[in-house]
Structure formats: structure tokens, C-alpha cells
Short mmCIF file of C-alpha atoms in Angstrom, two decimals:
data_model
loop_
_atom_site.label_atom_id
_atom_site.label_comp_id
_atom_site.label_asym_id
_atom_site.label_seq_id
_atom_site.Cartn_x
_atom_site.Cartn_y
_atom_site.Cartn_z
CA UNK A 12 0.00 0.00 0.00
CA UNK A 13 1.11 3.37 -1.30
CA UNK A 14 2.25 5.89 1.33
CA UNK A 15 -0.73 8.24 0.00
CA UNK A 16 -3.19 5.00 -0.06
CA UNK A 17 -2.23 5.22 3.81
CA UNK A 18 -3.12 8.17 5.39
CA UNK A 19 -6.25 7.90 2.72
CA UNK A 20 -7.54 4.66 4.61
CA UNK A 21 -9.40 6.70 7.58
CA UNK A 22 -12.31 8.61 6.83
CA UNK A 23 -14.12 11.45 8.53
CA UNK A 24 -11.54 13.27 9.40
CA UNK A 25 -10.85 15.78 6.32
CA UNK A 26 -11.90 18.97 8.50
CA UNK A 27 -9.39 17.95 10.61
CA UNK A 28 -6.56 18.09 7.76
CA UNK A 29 -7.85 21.20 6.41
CA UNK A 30 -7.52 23.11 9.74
CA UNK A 31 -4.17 21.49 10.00
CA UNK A 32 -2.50 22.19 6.29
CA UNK A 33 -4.31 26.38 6.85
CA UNK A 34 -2.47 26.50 10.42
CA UNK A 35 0.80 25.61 9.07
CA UNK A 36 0.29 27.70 5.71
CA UNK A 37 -0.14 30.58 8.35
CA UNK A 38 3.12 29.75 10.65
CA UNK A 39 4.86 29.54 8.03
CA UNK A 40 4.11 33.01 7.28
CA UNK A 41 5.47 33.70 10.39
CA UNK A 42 8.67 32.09 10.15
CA UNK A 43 9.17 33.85 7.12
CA UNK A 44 8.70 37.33 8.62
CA UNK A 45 11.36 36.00 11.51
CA UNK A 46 14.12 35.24 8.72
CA UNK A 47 13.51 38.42 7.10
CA UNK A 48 13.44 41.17 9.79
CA UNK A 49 15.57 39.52 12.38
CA UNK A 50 17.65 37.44 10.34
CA UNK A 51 18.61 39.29 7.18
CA UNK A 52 17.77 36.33 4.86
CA UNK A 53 16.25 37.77 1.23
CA UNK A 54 13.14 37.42 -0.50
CA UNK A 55 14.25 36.06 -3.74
CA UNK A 56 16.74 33.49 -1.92
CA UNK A 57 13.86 31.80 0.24
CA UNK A 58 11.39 32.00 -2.38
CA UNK A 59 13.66 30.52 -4.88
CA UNK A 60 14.85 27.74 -2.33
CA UNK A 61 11.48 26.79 -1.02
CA UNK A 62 9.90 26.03 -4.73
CA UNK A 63 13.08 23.97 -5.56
CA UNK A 64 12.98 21.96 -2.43
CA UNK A 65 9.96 21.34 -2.32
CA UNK A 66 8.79 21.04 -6.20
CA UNK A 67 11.70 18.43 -6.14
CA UNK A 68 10.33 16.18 -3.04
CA UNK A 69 6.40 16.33 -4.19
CA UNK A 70 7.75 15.00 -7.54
CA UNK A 71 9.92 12.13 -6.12
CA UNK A 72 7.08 11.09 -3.84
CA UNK A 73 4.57 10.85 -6.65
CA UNK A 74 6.98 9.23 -9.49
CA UNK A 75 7.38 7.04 -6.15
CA UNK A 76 3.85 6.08 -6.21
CA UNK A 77 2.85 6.50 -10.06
CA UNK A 78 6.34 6.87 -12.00
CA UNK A 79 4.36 6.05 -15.22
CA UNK A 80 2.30 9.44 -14.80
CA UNK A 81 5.11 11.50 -14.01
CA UNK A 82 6.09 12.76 -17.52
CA UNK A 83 2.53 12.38 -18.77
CA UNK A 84 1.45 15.86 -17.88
CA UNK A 85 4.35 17.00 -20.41
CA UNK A 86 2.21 15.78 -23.41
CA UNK A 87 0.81 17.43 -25.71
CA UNK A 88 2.14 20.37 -26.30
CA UNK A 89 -0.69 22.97 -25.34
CA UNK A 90 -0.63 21.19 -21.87
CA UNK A 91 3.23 21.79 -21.38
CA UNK A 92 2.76 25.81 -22.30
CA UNK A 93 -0.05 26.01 -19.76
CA UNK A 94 2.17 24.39 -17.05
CA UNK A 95 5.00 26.44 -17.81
CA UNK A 96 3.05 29.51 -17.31
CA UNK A 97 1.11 28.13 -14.14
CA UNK A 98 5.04 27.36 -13.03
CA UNK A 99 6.50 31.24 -13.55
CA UNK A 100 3.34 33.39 -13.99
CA UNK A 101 1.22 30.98 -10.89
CA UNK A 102 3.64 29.49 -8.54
CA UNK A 103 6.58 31.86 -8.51
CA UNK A 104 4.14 34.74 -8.41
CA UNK A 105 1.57 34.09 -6.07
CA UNK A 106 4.94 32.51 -3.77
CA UNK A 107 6.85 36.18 -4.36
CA UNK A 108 4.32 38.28 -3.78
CA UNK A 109 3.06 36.65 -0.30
CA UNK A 110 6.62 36.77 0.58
CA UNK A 111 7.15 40.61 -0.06
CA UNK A 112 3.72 41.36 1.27
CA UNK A 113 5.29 40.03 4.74
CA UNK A 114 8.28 41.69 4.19
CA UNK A 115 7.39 44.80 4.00
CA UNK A 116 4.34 44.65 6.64
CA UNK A 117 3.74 41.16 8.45
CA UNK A 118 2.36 37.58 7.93
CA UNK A 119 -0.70 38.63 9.78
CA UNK A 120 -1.45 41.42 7.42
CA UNK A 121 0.23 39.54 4.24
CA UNK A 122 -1.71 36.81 4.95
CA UNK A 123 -5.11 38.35 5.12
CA UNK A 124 -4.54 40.55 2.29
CA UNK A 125 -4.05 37.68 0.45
CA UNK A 126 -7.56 36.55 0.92
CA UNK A 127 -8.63 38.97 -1.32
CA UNK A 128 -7.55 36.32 -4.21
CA UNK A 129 -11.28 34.97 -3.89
CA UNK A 130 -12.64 38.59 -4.69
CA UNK A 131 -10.54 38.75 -7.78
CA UNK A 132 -11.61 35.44 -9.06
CA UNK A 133 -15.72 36.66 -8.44
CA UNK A 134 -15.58 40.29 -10.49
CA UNK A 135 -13.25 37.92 -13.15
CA UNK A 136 -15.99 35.73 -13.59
CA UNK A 137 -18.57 38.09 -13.42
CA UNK A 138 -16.83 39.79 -16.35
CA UNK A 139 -16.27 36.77 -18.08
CA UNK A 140 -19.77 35.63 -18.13
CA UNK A 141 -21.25 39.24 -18.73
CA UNK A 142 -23.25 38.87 -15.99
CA UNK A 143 -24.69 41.19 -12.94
CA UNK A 144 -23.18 40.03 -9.05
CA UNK A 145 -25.31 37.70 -7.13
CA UNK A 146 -25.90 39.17 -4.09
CA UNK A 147 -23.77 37.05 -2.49
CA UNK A 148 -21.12 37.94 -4.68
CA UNK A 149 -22.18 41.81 -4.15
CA UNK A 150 -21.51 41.18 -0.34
CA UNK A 151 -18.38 39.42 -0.47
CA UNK A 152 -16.95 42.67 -2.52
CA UNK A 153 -17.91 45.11 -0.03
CA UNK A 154 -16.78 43.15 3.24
CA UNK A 155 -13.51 42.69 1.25
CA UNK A 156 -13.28 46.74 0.62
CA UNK A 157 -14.03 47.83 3.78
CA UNK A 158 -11.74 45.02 5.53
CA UNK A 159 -9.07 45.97 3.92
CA UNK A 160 -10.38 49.87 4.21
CA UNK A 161 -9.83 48.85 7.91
CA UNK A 162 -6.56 47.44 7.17
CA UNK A 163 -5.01 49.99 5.60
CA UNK A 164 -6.22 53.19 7.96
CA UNK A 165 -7.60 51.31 10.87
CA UNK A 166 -10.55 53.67 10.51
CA UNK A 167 -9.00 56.95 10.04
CA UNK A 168 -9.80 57.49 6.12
CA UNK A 169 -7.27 59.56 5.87
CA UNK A 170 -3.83 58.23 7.41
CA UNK A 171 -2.05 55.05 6.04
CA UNK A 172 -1.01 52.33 8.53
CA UNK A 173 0.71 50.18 6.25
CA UNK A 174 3.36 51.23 3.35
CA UNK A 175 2.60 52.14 0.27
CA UNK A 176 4.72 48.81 -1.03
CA UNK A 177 2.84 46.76 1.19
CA UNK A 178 -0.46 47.13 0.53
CA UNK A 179 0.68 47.36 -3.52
CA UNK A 180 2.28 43.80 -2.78
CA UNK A 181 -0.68 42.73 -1.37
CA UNK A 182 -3.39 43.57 -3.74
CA UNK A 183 -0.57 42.02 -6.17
CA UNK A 184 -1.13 38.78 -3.95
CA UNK A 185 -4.53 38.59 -4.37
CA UNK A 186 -4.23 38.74 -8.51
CA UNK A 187 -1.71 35.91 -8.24
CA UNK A 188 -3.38 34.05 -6.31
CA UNK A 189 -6.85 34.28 -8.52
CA UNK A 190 -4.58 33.07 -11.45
CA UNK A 191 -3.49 30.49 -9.57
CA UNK A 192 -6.55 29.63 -8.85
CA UNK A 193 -8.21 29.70 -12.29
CA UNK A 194 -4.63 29.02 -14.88
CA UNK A 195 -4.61 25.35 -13.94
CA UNK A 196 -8.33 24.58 -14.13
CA UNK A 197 -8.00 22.26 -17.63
CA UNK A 198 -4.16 20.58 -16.27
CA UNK A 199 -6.14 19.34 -13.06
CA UNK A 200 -8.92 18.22 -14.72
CA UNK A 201 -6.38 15.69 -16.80
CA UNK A 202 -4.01 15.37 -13.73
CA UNK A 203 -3.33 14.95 -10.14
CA UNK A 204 -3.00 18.22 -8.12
CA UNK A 205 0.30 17.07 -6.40
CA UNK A 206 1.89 16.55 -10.30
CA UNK A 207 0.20 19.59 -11.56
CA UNK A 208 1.68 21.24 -8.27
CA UNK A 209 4.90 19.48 -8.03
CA UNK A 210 5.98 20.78 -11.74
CA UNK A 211 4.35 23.82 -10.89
CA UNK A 212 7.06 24.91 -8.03
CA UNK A 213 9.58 23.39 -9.55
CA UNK A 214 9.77 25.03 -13.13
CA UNK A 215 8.98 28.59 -10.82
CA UNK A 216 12.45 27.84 -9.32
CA UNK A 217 14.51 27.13 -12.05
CA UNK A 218 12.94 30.67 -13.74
CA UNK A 219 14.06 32.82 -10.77
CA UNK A 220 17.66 30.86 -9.73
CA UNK A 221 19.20 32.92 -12.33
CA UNK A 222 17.95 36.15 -10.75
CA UNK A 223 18.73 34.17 -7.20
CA UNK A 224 21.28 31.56 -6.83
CA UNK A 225 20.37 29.77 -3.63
CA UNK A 226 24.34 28.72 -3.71
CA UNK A 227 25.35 32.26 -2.53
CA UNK A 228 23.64 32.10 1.19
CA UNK A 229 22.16 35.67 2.42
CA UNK A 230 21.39 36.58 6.13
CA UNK A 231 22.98 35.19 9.50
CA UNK A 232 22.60 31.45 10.65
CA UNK A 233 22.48 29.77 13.95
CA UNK A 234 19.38 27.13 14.86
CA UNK A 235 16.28 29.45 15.00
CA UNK A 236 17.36 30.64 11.48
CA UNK A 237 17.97 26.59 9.91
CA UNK A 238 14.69 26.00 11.93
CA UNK A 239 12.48 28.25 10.45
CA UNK A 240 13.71 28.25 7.16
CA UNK A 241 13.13 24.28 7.61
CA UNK A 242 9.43 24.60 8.65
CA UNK A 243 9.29 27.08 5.10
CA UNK A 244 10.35 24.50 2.97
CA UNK A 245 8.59 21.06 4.16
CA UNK A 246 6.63 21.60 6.79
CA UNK A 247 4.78 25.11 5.20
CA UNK A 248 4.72 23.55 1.74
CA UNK A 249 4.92 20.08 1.01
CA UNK A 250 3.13 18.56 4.13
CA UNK A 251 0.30 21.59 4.29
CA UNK A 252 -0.14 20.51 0.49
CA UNK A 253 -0.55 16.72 0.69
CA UNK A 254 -2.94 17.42 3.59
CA UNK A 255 -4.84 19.92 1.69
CA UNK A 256 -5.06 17.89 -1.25
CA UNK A 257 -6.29 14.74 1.05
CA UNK A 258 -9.26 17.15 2.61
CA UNK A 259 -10.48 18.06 -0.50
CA UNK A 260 -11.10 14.16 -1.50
CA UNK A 261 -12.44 13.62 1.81
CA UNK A 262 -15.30 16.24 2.26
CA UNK A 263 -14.56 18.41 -0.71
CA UNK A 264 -13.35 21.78 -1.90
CA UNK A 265 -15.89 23.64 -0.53
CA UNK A 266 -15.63 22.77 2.60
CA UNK A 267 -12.39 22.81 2.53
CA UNK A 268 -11.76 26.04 1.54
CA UNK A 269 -13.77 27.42 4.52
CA UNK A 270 -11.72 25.36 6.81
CA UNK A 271 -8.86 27.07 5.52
CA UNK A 272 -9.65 30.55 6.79
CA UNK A 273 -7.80 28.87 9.76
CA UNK A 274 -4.83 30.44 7.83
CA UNK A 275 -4.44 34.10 8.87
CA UNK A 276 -6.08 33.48 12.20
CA UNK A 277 -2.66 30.81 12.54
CA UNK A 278 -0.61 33.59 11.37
CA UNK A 279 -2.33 36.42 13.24
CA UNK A 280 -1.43 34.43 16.71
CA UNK A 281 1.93 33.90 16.10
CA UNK A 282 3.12 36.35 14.36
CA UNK A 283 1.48 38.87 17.99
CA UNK A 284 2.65 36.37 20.25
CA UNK A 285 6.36 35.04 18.71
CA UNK A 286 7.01 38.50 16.64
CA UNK A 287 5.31 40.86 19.20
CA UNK A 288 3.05 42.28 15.99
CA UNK A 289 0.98 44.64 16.67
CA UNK A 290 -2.90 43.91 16.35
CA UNK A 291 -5.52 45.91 17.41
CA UNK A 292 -9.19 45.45 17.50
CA UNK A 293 -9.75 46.82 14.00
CA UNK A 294 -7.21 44.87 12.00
CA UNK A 295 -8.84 42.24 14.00
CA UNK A 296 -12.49 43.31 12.67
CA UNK A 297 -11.17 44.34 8.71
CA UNK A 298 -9.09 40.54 9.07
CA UNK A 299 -12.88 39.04 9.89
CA UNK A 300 -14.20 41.34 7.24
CA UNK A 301 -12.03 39.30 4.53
CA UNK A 302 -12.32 36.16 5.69
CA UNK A 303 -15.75 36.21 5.83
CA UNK A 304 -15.44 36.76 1.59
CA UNK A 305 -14.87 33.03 1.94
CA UNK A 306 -17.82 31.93 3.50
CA UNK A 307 -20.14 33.78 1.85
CA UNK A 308 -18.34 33.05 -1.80
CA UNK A 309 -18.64 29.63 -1.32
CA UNK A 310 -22.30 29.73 -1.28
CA UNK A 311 -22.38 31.35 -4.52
CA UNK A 312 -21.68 30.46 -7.96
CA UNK A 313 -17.84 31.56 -8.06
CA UNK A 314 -17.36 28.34 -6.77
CA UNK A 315 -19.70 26.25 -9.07
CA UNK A 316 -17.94 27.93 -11.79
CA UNK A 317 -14.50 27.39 -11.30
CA UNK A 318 -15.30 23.46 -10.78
CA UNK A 319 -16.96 23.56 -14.25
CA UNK A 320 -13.43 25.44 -15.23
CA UNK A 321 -15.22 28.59 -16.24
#
């Protein structure tokens, strides 16, 4: 029996993997902001370093399992276009832009600002489909502007809380992440999301080591930096994934994707407990605001549509 045929065998417990893979997604965040602000380590180095490693092991475990299906996804030649741009435009963007977001704010706020991917994807395929908002859709757009309203100028309209470079990283989060979301529709309707994924963070590696060769180390090492750049790697990427990836076979995506608003609340705590971030009451209340997008998105027909793949 297959190591994924394994932790497949119990059932019931998907919610429970879902919470788990968002809560680790959101430390992660966290760890990142540590190596950056207190460590000196760069952007492009860990971003770079984190896709290799861990496009590299998700490929070896699955040509593991199915090494006849490992090249597949290469052929024909339309599919192997779309997976290099999921790989550069997809991966590499959606994993830079989360990263700079937290550099140049936190993981709480990077992380929640993020969450405005789901918003993106709704007025893109409300546009698409020439089409007025549902109402659920209508709500979802307005708790995502005034959370991040909230955000941004913790209610004084006229006074920025965050830079300038973070909040234009993190709106730039939120587009990758909608094409992420949407690029790959047709390649994981033909593949497995862990080979779709796999290739995915390994081809945005190899684009960006020539602008970041992981051989020439940045920043200043003892254990809490090799520790947290180790939870990056596997235990923010490759284990979150495979956990993911089992939830959403277990009680589905839409469920799961409401189970993984667990995310910035994970990165919220730690990031004010371990990073002493500071959090008031009303990034706390425009955080909820975003979220929120989630839940009531999922009960509309964004979701039904990006399962049909548009």
C-alpha cells in the first residue's frame, strides 16, 4: 500500500486536515517574517529555495507512487505551455508576492490581504460571463473593501497604517493568487493536483535561480534561522499541500476552503505572540471582514464555476 493509499484509509476526518495544512500555511508566514526582519535572509533566496525543495520532493514522492504518470502531464504540447506559465506566472508569483507582502508589513497582514484572491476570481468571472453580481457575490466585494479599508487606515480614512509597497504587494497577492486559482483549471482536470503542483514549483524555481542563486547564502545562521527556514520549505509547503489535497477528497473543496480561513487566524497568533506584531481590535475586525469573503463566496456560484473550469 502506497504511502498516499495510507493516510487515505481513515475517513471522517478531512476537517481535521484542512484546519491542519491552513495553520501551518499561516506559521509559516510567520517564520518567514522572523528570517527576514531579524535574520537578514532575502526574498528572492527563500522564495527561490522553497519552490526547488519542495517542487523536487512532491515529484519524487509521486513518481514514487505512479512513476508512469510522471512525464505524462508534459504531453501534448498545449498542456506543457499552460504548465509552464502556471510554473512562472502561478507558482513563482503568487509565492513572491506573499513573501514581499510580509516583508514589507507582516504575515498577519500579508496573509489576510491575500484573501482577497477569492474577490478577484468573483468580479473575473462576473466579467467573463457578462453577468450582474449575485448578491452574495455583491456582499463578499464590499466586506472585502471595507476590511481591507480597515486594514489599511484602521478607521482613520485619511492616514495610512501600512506602506505604500505593502499594501501594492498585497493587492498584487490577491491577482496571483486568482490566477493560480483559475490558470490550472484544464491541467487538473487531466491530472493529479500534487503533479500539476509538483511541476508547478519546480519550473517557478529554475525561472528565478538565475535572478537568485540559492548557492550564494544571504542573512545570519544559527538554529532558530535553519529552523524556520526548515518549517518554510517542508513543513509550510509540502506537508500543508498533501494534507490539503487529502481534505479536499475527503469532504470536498468547498468545505475545505472554509476550513482554511484557519490560515491568517494561525498567522495572526503567532506572528502577535512570537514576533510581538501589533494587532488591534480593528485589523482584528477588517481581518474578519475578509475572511468572511470566503464563507459567503462559497455559497455562490464563483465556486460552481470554477469546478466547471469557467
Amino acid at each position: 500500500m502506497s504511502v498516499l493509499a495510507r493516510l487515505q484509509a481513515p475517513q471522517g476526518h478531512g476537517s481535521v486536515l484542512a484546519v491542519f495544512a491552513a495553520s501551518l500555511w499561516g506559521i509559516s508566514g510567520a517564520c518567514a517574517q522572523f528570517v527576514f526582519e531579524r535574520r537578514g535572509v532575502s526574498i528572492d533566496w527563500l522564495v527561490t529555495l522553497r519552490l526547488l525543495i519542495a517542487g523536487v520532493l512532491l515529484l519524487l514522492l509521486y513518481g514514487w507512487q505512479y512513476p508512469h504518470r510522471l512525464w505524462s502531464i508534459w504531453r501534448p504540447a498545449h498542456n506543457a505551455r499552460a504548465l509552464l506559465a502556471f510554473g512562472v506566472l502561478g507558482m513563482l508569483g503568487v509565492q513572491y508576492t506573499y513573501f514581499a507582502v510580509i516583508a514589507h508589513s507582516n504575515a498577519a497582514v500579508g496573509t489576510v490581504l491575500q484573501y482577497l484572491g477569492p474577490s478577484v476570481i468573483a468580479l473575473y468571472l462576473i466579467a467573463v460571463h457578462r453577468r450582474w453580481p449575485s448578491w452574495q457575490e455583491a456582499l463578499a466585494m464590499l466586506l472585502a473593501l471595507v476590511g481591507t479599508l480597515l486594514l489599511v487606515t484602521h478607521g482613520d480614512w485619511g492616514v495610512m497604517h501600512i506602506s505604500m509597497e505593502a499594501l501594492g504587494w498585497g493587492l498584487s497577492s490577491a491577482l496571483a493568487l486568482a490566477f493560480y486559482t483559475l490558470q490550472p483549471v484544464s491541467l487538473l482536470k487531466r491530472h493529479d493536483s500534487a503533479l500539476v503542483v509538483g511541476w508547478g514549483m519546480l519550473i517557478g524555481g529554475l525561472a528565478y535561480l538565475g535572478f537568485s542563486p540559492v548557492w550564494i547564502v544571504p542573512g545570519q545562521w544559527d538554529s532558530a534561522t535553519w529552523l524556520a527556514t526548515l518549517f518554510v520549505v517542508v513543513l509550510g509547503t509540502l506537508v500543508p499541500f498533501y494534507c490539503y489535497v487529502l481534505a479536499v477528497k475527503k469532504i470536498g473543496p468547498q468545505r475545505t476552503s472554509l476550513y482554511a480561513c484557519a490560515e491568517p487566524l494561525s498567522a495572526s497568533l503567532v506572528a502577535v505572540w512570537w514576533l510581538d506584531v501589533p494587532f488591534g481590535w480593528l485589523d482584528v475586525l477588517g481581518s474578519l471582514c475578509i475572511v468572511l469573503t470566503m464563507y459567503v463566496l462559497a455559497r455562490s456560484e464563483t465556486t460552481t464555476s470554477i469546478d466547471q473550469g469557467l
